[in-house]
Amino acid sequence: MKFKNYIDNNYFVIANCYFILGIVLSLLVILLNVNEIYLALGFIMLVIIIMLMLHFYGRSYRFIRSSLVIRIGFFKKKIALKDIKKSYITENNRISYATSKKRIGILLKNSKQEIFISPEKMDEVLIKLINSTGGKKKC
């Protein structure tokens, strides 16, 4: 089962302004064609911005067999459902995989690592996480 990522309006506006500004500046450098170094720099900036856009907008969460797979752009993180100690809904601004203020926190058993995700259908994902960890709801 695949879930799309939810993006808050604040994150969406800030990211779009950043990407649009970067694309415009890259295209200006390419179109003005001052010299070869700036032309190469413009193309490099454009490639970096496109990769960052894929990283920001290409997020999804998928349950495959007995694991949760977090996909962000070209990267994947696989979390075994048996390794999840606690899952809950929280609102914070910590740096994480989540792109919204309201997010699901996942605490792993073997480490003190806490992972935050922000799927569009938070209730469905949380129910799936709770059911897969033995039905123990911890808040």
Short mmCIF file of N, CA, C and O in Angstrom, two decimals:
data_model
loop_
_atom_site.label_atom_id
_atom_site.label_comp_id
_atom_site.label_asym_id
_atom_site.label_seq_id
_atom_site.Cartn_x
_atom_site.Cartn_y
_atom_site.Cartn_z
N MET A 1 0.84 -1.16 0.00
CA MET A 1 0.00 0.00 0.00
C MET A 1 0.90 1.24 0.00
O MET A 1 1.79 1.37 0.82
N LYS A 2 0.67 2.15 -0.92
CA LYS A 2 1.51 3.34 -1.07
C LYS A 2 0.75 4.59 -0.63
O LYS A 2 -0.42 4.75 -0.93
N PHE A 3 1.44 5.45 0.10
CA PHE A 3 0.86 6.70 0.57
C PHE A 3 1.71 7.86 0.08
O PHE A 3 2.93 7.82 0.17
N LYS A 4 1.06 8.90 -0.41
CA LYS A 4 1.77 10.11 -0.85
C LYS A 4 2.14 10.95 0.35
O LYS A 4 1.58 10.82 1.43
N ASN A 5 3.08 11.85 0.13
CA ASN A 5 3.53 12.77 1.17
C ASN A 5 2.61 13.98 1.23
O ASN A 5 2.13 14.45 0.22
N TYR A 6 2.39 14.49 2.43
CA TYR A 6 1.60 15.70 2.62
C TYR A 6 2.55 16.87 2.85
O TYR A 6 3.51 16.77 3.61
N ILE A 7 2.30 17.98 2.17
CA ILE A 7 3.15 19.16 2.31
C ILE A 7 2.30 20.31 2.83
O ILE A 7 1.29 20.67 2.23
N ASP A 8 2.71 20.90 3.96
CA ASP A 8 2.03 22.08 4.49
C ASP A 8 2.17 23.25 3.52
O ASP A 8 3.10 23.31 2.72
N ASN A 9 1.27 24.20 3.62
CA ASN A 9 1.32 25.38 2.75
C ASN A 9 2.61 26.17 2.94
O ASN A 9 3.19 26.67 1.98
N ASN A 10 3.07 26.32 4.18
CA ASN A 10 4.30 27.08 4.43
C ASN A 10 5.49 26.46 3.73
O ASN A 10 6.27 27.14 3.08
N TYR A 11 5.65 25.15 3.89
CA TYR A 11 6.76 24.45 3.25
C TYR A 11 6.63 24.54 1.73
O TYR A 11 7.62 24.70 1.03
N PHE A 12 5.40 24.42 1.25
CA PHE A 12 5.15 24.44 -0.19
C PHE A 12 5.53 25.79 -0.80
O PHE A 12 6.21 25.86 -1.81
N VAL A 13 5.11 26.88 -0.15
CA VAL A 13 5.39 28.22 -0.66
C VAL A 13 6.89 28.51 -0.62
O VAL A 13 7.47 28.99 -1.60
N ILE A 14 7.54 28.19 0.49
CA ILE A 14 8.98 28.44 0.62
C ILE A 14 9.76 27.64 -0.42
O ILE A 14 10.64 28.17 -1.10
N ALA A 15 9.42 26.36 -0.56
CA ALA A 15 10.14 25.51 -1.53
C ALA A 15 9.91 25.99 -2.95
O ALA A 15 10.85 26.05 -3.75
N ASN A 16 8.67 26.33 -3.29
CA ASN A 16 8.39 26.79 -4.65
C ASN A 16 9.12 28.09 -4.96
O ASN A 16 9.65 28.27 -6.06
N CYS A 17 9.15 29.03 -4.01
CA CYS A 17 9.88 30.29 -4.24
C CYS A 17 11.37 30.00 -4.46
O CYS A 17 11.99 30.57 -5.36
N TYR A 18 11.92 29.11 -3.66
CA TYR A 18 13.33 28.77 -3.80
C TYR A 18 13.61 28.15 -5.17
O TYR A 18 14.55 28.53 -5.86
N PHE A 19 12.77 27.19 -5.57
CA PHE A 19 12.98 26.51 -6.85
C PHE A 19 12.77 27.44 -8.04
O PHE A 19 13.54 27.43 -8.99
N ILE A 20 11.74 28.27 -7.98
CA ILE A 20 11.48 29.20 -9.09
C ILE A 20 12.61 30.21 -9.21
O ILE A 20 13.10 30.49 -10.31
N LEU A 21 13.06 30.75 -8.08
CA LEU A 21 14.17 31.71 -8.10
C LEU A 21 15.44 31.05 -8.66
O LEU A 21 16.14 31.64 -9.49
N GLY A 22 15.71 29.84 -8.24
CA GLY A 22 16.89 29.13 -8.73
C GLY A 22 16.82 28.84 -10.22
O GLY A 22 17.81 29.01 -10.94
N ILE A 23 15.65 28.45 -10.69
CA ILE A 23 15.48 28.17 -12.13
C ILE A 23 15.62 29.45 -12.94
O ILE A 23 16.29 29.47 -13.98
N VAL A 24 15.01 30.54 -12.47
CA VAL A 24 15.10 31.81 -13.19
C VAL A 24 16.55 32.28 -13.26
O VAL A 24 17.04 32.70 -14.32
N LEU A 25 17.27 32.21 -12.14
CA LEU A 25 18.67 32.63 -12.14
C LEU A 25 19.52 31.74 -13.05
O LEU A 25 20.38 32.23 -13.77
N SER A 26 19.27 30.45 -13.03
CA SER A 26 20.01 29.53 -13.91
C SER A 26 19.74 29.84 -15.37
O SER A 26 20.67 29.89 -16.19
N LEU A 27 18.48 30.07 -15.71
CA LEU A 27 18.15 30.38 -17.10
C LEU A 27 18.73 31.72 -17.54
O LEU A 27 19.16 31.87 -18.68
N LEU A 28 18.75 32.70 -16.63
CA LEU A 28 19.38 33.99 -16.96
C LEU A 28 20.86 33.81 -17.27
O LEU A 28 21.38 34.38 -18.23
N VAL A 29 21.52 33.03 -16.46
CA VAL A 29 22.95 32.79 -16.68
C VAL A 29 23.16 32.08 -18.02
O VAL A 29 24.06 32.43 -18.79
N ILE A 30 22.29 31.12 -18.33
CA ILE A 30 22.44 30.37 -19.58
C ILE A 30 22.11 31.26 -20.78
O ILE A 30 22.83 31.27 -21.78
N LEU A 31 21.03 32.04 -20.69
CA LEU A 31 20.60 32.86 -21.83
C LEU A 31 21.51 34.06 -22.08
O LEU A 31 21.71 34.45 -23.23
N LEU A 32 22.05 34.65 -21.02
CA LEU A 32 22.94 35.78 -21.20
C LEU A 32 24.27 35.36 -21.83
O LEU A 32 24.90 36.14 -22.51
N ASN A 33 24.66 34.13 -21.57
CA ASN A 33 25.82 33.53 -22.21
C ASN A 33 27.04 34.46 -22.15
O ASN A 33 27.66 34.76 -23.17
N VAL A 34 27.38 34.90 -20.94
CA VAL A 34 28.49 35.82 -20.75
C VAL A 34 29.80 35.17 -21.20
O VAL A 34 30.54 35.73 -21.98
N ASN A 35 30.10 34.00 -20.70
CA ASN A 35 31.21 33.21 -21.20
C ASN A 35 30.96 31.73 -20.88
O ASN A 35 29.97 31.39 -20.25
N GLU A 36 31.87 30.88 -21.27
CA GLU A 36 31.66 29.44 -21.16
C GLU A 36 31.57 28.97 -19.69
O GLU A 36 30.84 28.04 -19.37
N ILE A 37 32.31 29.63 -18.83
CA ILE A 37 32.30 29.22 -17.41
C ILE A 37 30.92 29.46 -16.81
O ILE A 37 30.37 28.60 -16.12
N TYR A 38 30.32 30.62 -17.09
CA TYR A 38 28.99 30.92 -16.57
C TYR A 38 27.94 30.02 -17.20
O TYR A 38 26.96 29.64 -16.55
N LEU A 39 28.11 29.67 -18.45
CA LEU A 39 27.18 28.75 -19.12
C LEU A 39 27.21 27.39 -18.45
O LEU A 39 26.16 26.81 -18.14
N ALA A 40 28.41 26.89 -18.18
CA ALA A 40 28.55 25.60 -17.49
C ALA A 40 27.97 25.69 -16.08
O ALA A 40 27.28 24.77 -15.63
N LEU A 41 28.24 26.80 -15.40
CA LEU A 41 27.69 27.00 -14.06
C LEU A 41 26.16 27.02 -14.06
O LEU A 41 25.52 26.48 -13.17
N GLY A 42 25.56 27.66 -15.07
CA GLY A 42 24.11 27.70 -15.19
C GLY A 42 23.51 26.32 -15.36
O GLY A 42 22.50 25.98 -14.73
N PHE A 43 24.13 25.49 -16.20
CA PHE A 43 23.64 24.13 -16.39
C PHE A 43 23.80 23.29 -15.13
O PHE A 43 22.90 22.53 -14.77
N ILE A 44 24.91 23.47 -14.44
CA ILE A 44 25.12 22.72 -13.19
C ILE A 44 24.08 23.13 -12.14
O ILE A 44 23.51 22.29 -11.46
N MET A 45 23.83 24.43 -12.03
CA MET A 45 22.81 24.91 -11.08
C MET A 45 21.44 24.35 -11.43
O MET A 45 20.68 23.95 -10.54
N LEU A 46 21.11 24.31 -12.72
CA LEU A 46 19.82 23.79 -13.15
C LEU A 46 19.67 22.31 -12.79
O LEU A 46 18.62 21.89 -12.29
N VAL A 47 20.71 21.54 -12.99
CA VAL A 47 20.67 20.11 -12.65
C VAL A 47 20.51 19.93 -11.14
O VAL A 47 19.71 19.10 -10.69
N ILE A 48 21.23 20.71 -10.36
CA ILE A 48 21.13 20.62 -8.90
C ILE A 48 19.73 20.98 -8.43
O ILE A 48 19.15 20.32 -7.57
N ILE A 49 19.15 22.03 -9.01
CA ILE A 49 17.80 22.44 -8.61
C ILE A 49 16.77 21.37 -8.97
O ILE A 49 15.88 21.07 -8.18
N ILE A 50 16.91 20.76 -10.14
CA ILE A 50 15.98 19.69 -10.53
C ILE A 50 16.11 18.50 -9.59
O ILE A 50 15.11 17.91 -9.18
N MET A 51 17.33 18.16 -9.20
CA MET A 51 17.52 17.05 -8.26
C MET A 51 16.93 17.38 -6.89
O MET A 51 16.33 16.52 -6.24
N LEU A 52 17.07 18.64 -6.44
CA LEU A 52 16.46 19.04 -5.17
C LEU A 52 14.94 19.00 -5.25
O LEU A 52 14.27 18.65 -4.27
N MET A 53 14.39 19.36 -6.40
CA MET A 53 12.93 19.31 -6.57
C MET A 53 12.45 17.86 -6.49
O MET A 53 11.42 17.58 -5.86
N LEU A 54 13.18 16.94 -7.12
CA LEU A 54 12.82 15.52 -7.02
C LEU A 54 12.91 15.05 -5.58
O LEU A 54 12.07 14.28 -5.11
N HIS A 55 13.91 15.53 -4.88
CA HIS A 55 14.09 15.15 -3.48
C HIS A 55 12.94 15.69 -2.62
O HIS A 55 12.46 15.02 -1.72
N PHE A 56 12.48 16.90 -2.90
CA PHE A 56 11.42 17.51 -2.10
C PHE A 56 10.04 16.95 -2.45
O PHE A 56 9.24 16.66 -1.58
N TYR A 57 9.74 16.84 -3.75
CA TYR A 57 8.40 16.43 -4.17
C TYR A 57 8.26 14.92 -4.37
O TYR A 57 7.14 14.42 -4.44
N GLY A 58 9.35 14.21 -4.50
CA GLY A 58 9.28 12.77 -4.76
C GLY A 58 9.30 11.94 -3.49
O GLY A 58 10.10 11.03 -3.36
N ARG A 59 8.45 12.23 -2.55
CA ARG A 59 8.41 11.49 -1.29
C ARG A 59 7.18 10.60 -1.25
O ARG A 59 6.08 11.03 -1.60
N SER A 60 7.37 9.38 -0.79
CA SER A 60 6.23 8.48 -0.61
C SER A 60 6.58 7.47 0.47
O SER A 60 7.74 7.27 0.81
N TYR A 61 5.54 6.87 1.00
CA TYR A 61 5.68 5.88 2.06
C TYR A 61 4.93 4.64 1.60
O TYR A 61 3.80 4.74 1.11
N ARG A 62 5.54 3.47 1.77
CA ARG A 62 4.93 2.24 1.26
C ARG A 62 5.12 1.12 2.28
O ARG A 62 6.19 0.97 2.87
N PHE A 63 4.06 0.34 2.48
CA PHE A 63 4.15 -0.85 3.30
C PHE A 63 4.39 -2.03 2.37
O PHE A 63 3.56 -2.34 1.52
N ILE A 64 5.53 -2.68 2.53
CA ILE A 64 5.87 -3.85 1.72
C ILE A 64 6.17 -4.99 2.70
O ILE A 64 7.09 -4.89 3.50
N ARG A 65 5.38 -6.03 2.61
CA ARG A 65 5.48 -7.18 3.51
C ARG A 65 5.49 -6.73 4.95
O ARG A 65 4.51 -6.22 5.45
N SER A 66 6.61 -6.91 5.62
CA SER A 66 6.66 -6.55 7.05
C SER A 66 7.59 -5.36 7.29
O SER A 66 8.33 -5.32 8.27
N SER A 67 7.54 -4.40 6.37
CA SER A 67 8.39 -3.22 6.55
C SER A 67 7.72 -1.97 5.98
O SER A 67 6.84 -2.04 5.14
N LEU A 68 8.19 -0.84 6.46
CA LEU A 68 7.78 0.46 5.96
C LEU A 68 8.94 1.01 5.16
O LEU A 68 10.06 1.11 5.67
N VAL A 69 8.69 1.35 3.90
CA VAL A 69 9.74 1.89 3.03
C VAL A 69 9.45 3.37 2.82
O VAL A 69 8.39 3.74 2.34
N ILE A 70 10.40 4.21 3.22
CA ILE A 70 10.31 5.65 3.03
C ILE A 70 11.15 5.99 1.82
O ILE A 70 12.35 5.72 1.80
N ARG A 71 10.53 6.56 0.79
CA ARG A 71 11.25 6.90 -0.43
C ARG A 71 11.27 8.42 -0.59
O ARG A 71 10.23 9.06 -0.59
N ILE A 72 12.49 8.95 -0.71
CA ILE A 72 12.68 10.38 -0.88
C ILE A 72 13.60 10.59 -2.06
O ILE A 72 14.80 10.35 -1.96
N GLY A 73 13.03 11.02 -3.18
CA GLY A 73 13.84 11.21 -4.38
C GLY A 73 14.49 9.91 -4.81
O GLY A 73 13.82 8.93 -5.09
N PHE A 74 15.81 9.88 -4.81
CA PHE A 74 16.55 8.69 -5.21
C PHE A 74 16.89 7.78 -4.03
O PHE A 74 17.44 6.71 -4.21
N PHE A 75 16.58 8.20 -2.82
CA PHE A 75 16.97 7.47 -1.63
C PHE A 75 15.81 6.69 -1.04
O PHE A 75 14.66 7.09 -1.16
N LYS A 76 16.16 5.57 -0.38
CA LYS A 76 15.16 4.73 0.27
C LYS A 76 15.62 4.38 1.68
O LYS A 76 16.80 4.15 1.90
N LYS A 77 14.68 4.36 2.61
CA LYS A 77 14.98 3.87 3.96
C LYS A 77 13.93 2.83 4.29
O LYS A 77 12.74 3.09 4.19
N LYS A 78 14.41 1.65 4.69
CA LYS A 78 13.51 0.55 5.00
C LYS A 78 13.52 0.33 6.51
O LYS A 78 14.58 0.20 7.12
N ILE A 79 12.33 0.32 7.10
CA ILE A 79 12.18 0.11 8.54
C ILE A 79 11.35 -1.14 8.74
O ILE A 79 10.20 -1.21 8.28
N ALA A 80 11.90 -2.12 9.44
CA ALA A 80 11.14 -3.33 9.76
C ALA A 80 10.06 -2.97 10.77
O ALA A 80 10.32 -2.26 11.75
N LEU A 81 8.85 -3.44 10.53
CA LEU A 81 7.74 -3.10 11.42
C LEU A 81 7.95 -3.67 12.82
O LEU A 81 7.48 -3.10 13.80
N LYS A 82 8.69 -4.77 12.94
CA LYS A 82 8.95 -5.36 14.26
C LYS A 82 9.91 -4.49 15.08
O LYS A 82 9.97 -4.62 16.29
N ASP A 83 10.65 -3.60 14.42
CA ASP A 83 11.59 -2.71 15.11
C ASP A 83 10.93 -1.43 15.62
O ASP A 83 11.59 -0.62 16.27
N ILE A 84 9.66 -1.25 15.35
CA ILE A 84 8.96 -0.03 15.79
C ILE A 84 8.46 -0.22 17.21
O ILE A 84 7.73 -1.16 17.51
N LYS A 85 8.88 0.67 18.09
CA LYS A 85 8.48 0.61 19.49
C LYS A 85 7.20 1.39 19.74
O LYS A 85 6.32 0.95 20.46
N LYS A 86 7.11 2.56 19.11
CA LYS A 86 5.99 3.46 19.39
C LYS A 86 5.72 4.30 18.15
O LYS A 86 6.65 4.71 17.44
N SER A 87 4.45 4.56 17.87
CA SER A 87 4.08 5.46 16.78
C SER A 87 2.95 6.36 17.27
O SER A 87 2.04 5.92 17.94
N TYR A 88 3.04 7.64 16.91
CA TYR A 88 2.09 8.62 17.43
C TYR A 88 2.05 9.84 16.51
O TYR A 88 2.95 10.06 15.72
N ILE A 89 0.99 10.64 16.63
CA ILE A 89 0.87 11.87 15.87
C ILE A 89 1.38 13.02 16.74
O ILE A 89 1.05 13.10 17.92
N THR A 90 2.19 13.88 16.15
CA THR A 90 2.77 15.00 16.88
C THR A 90 2.81 16.23 16.00
O THR A 90 2.61 16.14 14.79
N GLU A 91 3.06 17.36 16.60
CA GLU A 91 3.27 18.61 15.86
C GLU A 91 4.56 19.23 16.36
O GLU A 91 4.65 19.67 17.49
N ASN A 92 5.57 19.23 15.49
CA ASN A 92 6.84 19.85 15.83
C ASN A 92 7.55 20.31 14.56
O ASN A 92 7.11 20.02 13.46
N ASN A 93 8.65 21.01 14.72
CA ASN A 93 9.40 21.54 13.58
C ASN A 93 10.79 20.93 13.47
O ASN A 93 11.69 21.55 12.94
N ARG A 94 10.97 19.73 13.98
CA ARG A 94 12.27 19.08 13.88
C ARG A 94 12.59 18.74 12.43
O ARG A 94 11.71 18.47 11.63
N ILE A 95 13.87 18.69 12.10
CA ILE A 95 14.29 18.30 10.76
C ILE A 95 14.07 16.80 10.62
O ILE A 95 14.50 16.02 11.45
N SER A 96 13.37 16.42 9.54
CA SER A 96 13.03 15.01 9.37
C SER A 96 12.58 14.76 7.94
O SER A 96 12.68 15.62 7.08
N TYR A 97 12.05 13.55 7.72
CA TYR A 97 11.51 13.19 6.41
C TYR A 97 10.17 13.88 6.15
O TYR A 97 9.70 13.90 5.03
N ALA A 98 9.56 14.42 7.18
CA ALA A 98 8.24 15.02 7.07
C ALA A 98 8.32 16.43 6.52
O ALA A 98 9.24 17.18 6.79
N THR A 99 7.29 16.80 5.72
CA THR A 99 7.22 18.15 5.16
C THR A 99 5.98 18.88 5.65
O THR A 99 5.44 19.71 4.94
N SER A 100 5.54 18.54 6.83
CA SER A 100 4.42 19.26 7.43
C SER A 100 4.66 19.35 8.93
O SER A 100 5.46 18.62 9.49
N LYS A 101 3.96 20.25 9.56
CA LYS A 101 4.12 20.42 11.00
C LYS A 101 3.44 19.26 11.75
O LYS A 101 3.96 18.76 12.73
N LYS A 102 2.29 18.84 11.26
CA LYS A 102 1.60 17.69 11.84
C LYS A 102 2.16 16.44 11.19
O LYS A 102 2.12 16.31 9.96
N ARG A 103 2.70 15.54 11.98
CA ARG A 103 3.40 14.38 11.44
C ARG A 103 3.27 13.17 12.35
O ARG A 103 2.86 13.30 13.49
N ILE A 104 3.65 12.03 11.83
CA ILE A 104 3.65 10.80 12.60
C ILE A 104 5.08 10.57 13.10
O ILE A 104 6.02 10.56 12.31
N GLY A 105 5.21 10.38 14.39
CA GLY A 105 6.51 10.06 14.98
C GLY A 105 6.64 8.57 15.14
O GLY A 105 5.71 7.90 15.60
N ILE A 106 7.77 8.03 14.77
CA ILE A 106 8.03 6.59 14.91
C ILE A 106 9.30 6.44 15.73
O ILE A 106 10.36 6.92 15.35
N LEU A 107 9.18 5.78 16.87
CA LEU A 107 10.32 5.52 17.74
C LEU A 107 10.74 4.07 17.54
O LEU A 107 9.92 3.16 17.64
N LEU A 108 12.03 3.87 17.25
CA LEU A 108 12.53 2.52 17.00
C LEU A 108 12.99 1.87 18.30
O LEU A 108 13.46 2.54 19.21
N LYS A 109 12.87 0.52 18.37
CA LYS A 109 13.21 -0.22 19.59
C LYS A 109 14.70 -0.19 19.90
O LYS A 109 15.09 0.11 21.01
N ASN A 110 15.52 -0.55 18.95
CA ASN A 110 16.94 -0.77 19.19
C ASN A 110 17.76 0.50 19.32
O ASN A 110 18.92 0.45 19.71
N SER A 111 17.20 1.61 18.94
CA SER A 111 17.95 2.87 19.03
C SER A 111 17.04 3.95 19.58
O SER A 111 15.84 3.78 19.68
N LYS A 112 17.63 5.04 19.93
CA LYS A 112 16.82 6.16 20.41
C LYS A 112 16.44 7.08 19.26
O LYS A 112 16.05 8.21 19.45
N GLN A 113 16.58 6.54 18.04
CA GLN A 113 16.27 7.32 16.85
C GLN A 113 14.76 7.47 16.70
O GLN A 113 14.01 6.53 16.88
N GLU A 114 14.37 8.68 16.38
CA GLU A 114 12.96 8.99 16.14
C GLU A 114 12.83 9.47 14.70
O GLU A 114 13.58 10.33 14.26
N ILE A 115 11.90 8.87 13.97
CA ILE A 115 11.69 9.21 12.57
C ILE A 115 10.32 9.85 12.45
O ILE A 115 9.34 9.35 13.01
N PHE A 116 10.24 10.95 11.70
CA PHE A 116 8.97 11.63 11.48
C PHE A 116 8.61 11.54 10.00
O PHE A 116 9.43 11.81 9.15
N ILE A 117 7.36 11.17 9.73
CA ILE A 117 6.85 11.12 8.36
C ILE A 117 5.55 11.89 8.30
O ILE A 117 4.90 12.09 9.33
N SER A 118 5.15 12.33 7.11
CA SER A 118 3.90 13.08 6.98
C SER A 118 3.11 12.61 5.76
O SER A 118 3.09 13.29 4.75
N PRO A 119 2.47 11.45 5.86
CA PRO A 119 1.65 10.99 4.75
C PRO A 119 0.34 11.77 4.66
O PRO A 119 -0.10 12.37 5.65
N GLU A 120 -0.28 11.76 3.48
CA GLU A 120 -1.56 12.46 3.31
C GLU A 120 -2.64 11.85 4.20
O GLU A 120 -3.43 12.55 4.80
N LYS A 121 -2.68 10.53 4.25
CA LYS A 121 -3.71 9.82 5.04
C LYS A 121 -3.08 9.32 6.33
O LYS A 121 -2.77 8.14 6.49
N MET A 122 -2.89 10.24 7.27
CA MET A 122 -2.19 9.91 8.52
C MET A 122 -2.91 8.85 9.34
O MET A 122 -2.27 7.98 9.92
N ASP A 123 -4.23 8.91 9.38
CA ASP A 123 -4.99 7.96 10.19
C ASP A 123 -4.79 6.53 9.69
O ASP A 123 -4.57 5.62 10.48
N GLU A 124 -4.84 6.34 8.37
CA GLU A 124 -4.67 5.00 7.80
C GLU A 124 -3.28 4.46 8.08
O GLU A 124 -3.11 3.29 8.43
N VAL A 125 -2.27 5.31 7.93
CA VAL A 125 -0.89 4.88 8.17
C VAL A 125 -0.68 4.56 9.65
O VAL A 125 -0.08 3.54 9.99
N LEU A 126 -1.22 5.39 10.53
CA LEU A 126 -1.07 5.15 11.96
C LEU A 126 -1.77 3.86 12.38
O LEU A 126 -1.22 3.08 13.16
N ILE A 127 -2.96 3.61 11.85
CA ILE A 127 -3.67 2.36 12.16
C ILE A 127 -2.87 1.17 11.68
O ILE A 127 -2.73 0.16 12.38
N LYS A 128 -2.32 1.27 10.48
CA LYS A 128 -1.49 0.18 9.93
C LYS A 128 -0.26 -0.04 10.81
O LYS A 128 0.12 -1.18 11.08
N LEU A 129 0.39 1.04 11.26
CA LEU A 129 1.56 0.91 12.13
C LEU A 129 1.20 0.28 13.47
O LEU A 129 1.90 -0.58 13.97
N ILE A 130 0.08 0.73 14.04
CA ILE A 130 -0.35 0.19 15.34
C ILE A 130 -0.71 -1.29 15.22
O ILE A 130 -0.31 -2.10 16.05
N ASN A 131 -1.43 -1.65 14.17
CA ASN A 131 -1.79 -3.05 13.97
C ASN A 131 -0.58 -3.92 13.73
O ASN A 131 -0.53 -5.07 14.16
N SER A 132 0.40 -3.41 13.03
CA SER A 132 1.58 -4.21 12.70
C SER A 132 2.54 -4.36 13.88
O SER A 132 3.36 -5.27 13.91
N THR A 133 2.45 -3.49 14.85
CA THR A 133 3.33 -3.59 16.03
C THR A 133 2.64 -4.31 17.18
O THR A 133 3.04 -4.16 18.33
N GLY A 134 1.64 -5.08 16.89
CA GLY A 134 0.99 -5.87 17.92
C GLY A 134 -0.24 -5.25 18.51
O GLY A 134 -0.78 -5.73 19.49
N GLY A 135 -0.71 -4.14 17.95
CA GLY A 135 -1.93 -3.52 18.42
C GLY A 135 -1.78 -2.70 19.69
O GLY A 135 -2.75 -2.33 20.31
N LYS A 136 -0.56 -2.48 20.12
CA LYS A 136 -0.33 -1.70 21.34
C LYS A 136 -0.30 -0.23 20.98
O LYS A 136 0.60 0.22 20.28
N LYS A 137 -1.27 0.50 21.43
CA LYS A 137 -1.31 1.94 21.16
C LYS A 137 -0.68 2.67 22.34
O LYS A 137 -1.18 2.60 23.45
N LYS A 138 0.43 3.32 22.07
CA LYS A 138 1.13 4.07 23.11
C LYS A 138 1.10 5.53 22.77
O LYS A 138 1.45 5.90 21.68
N CYS A 139 0.72 6.36 23.71
CA CYS A 139 0.68 7.80 23.46
C CYS A 139 1.55 8.55 24.41
O CYS A 139 1.96 8.18 25.40
#
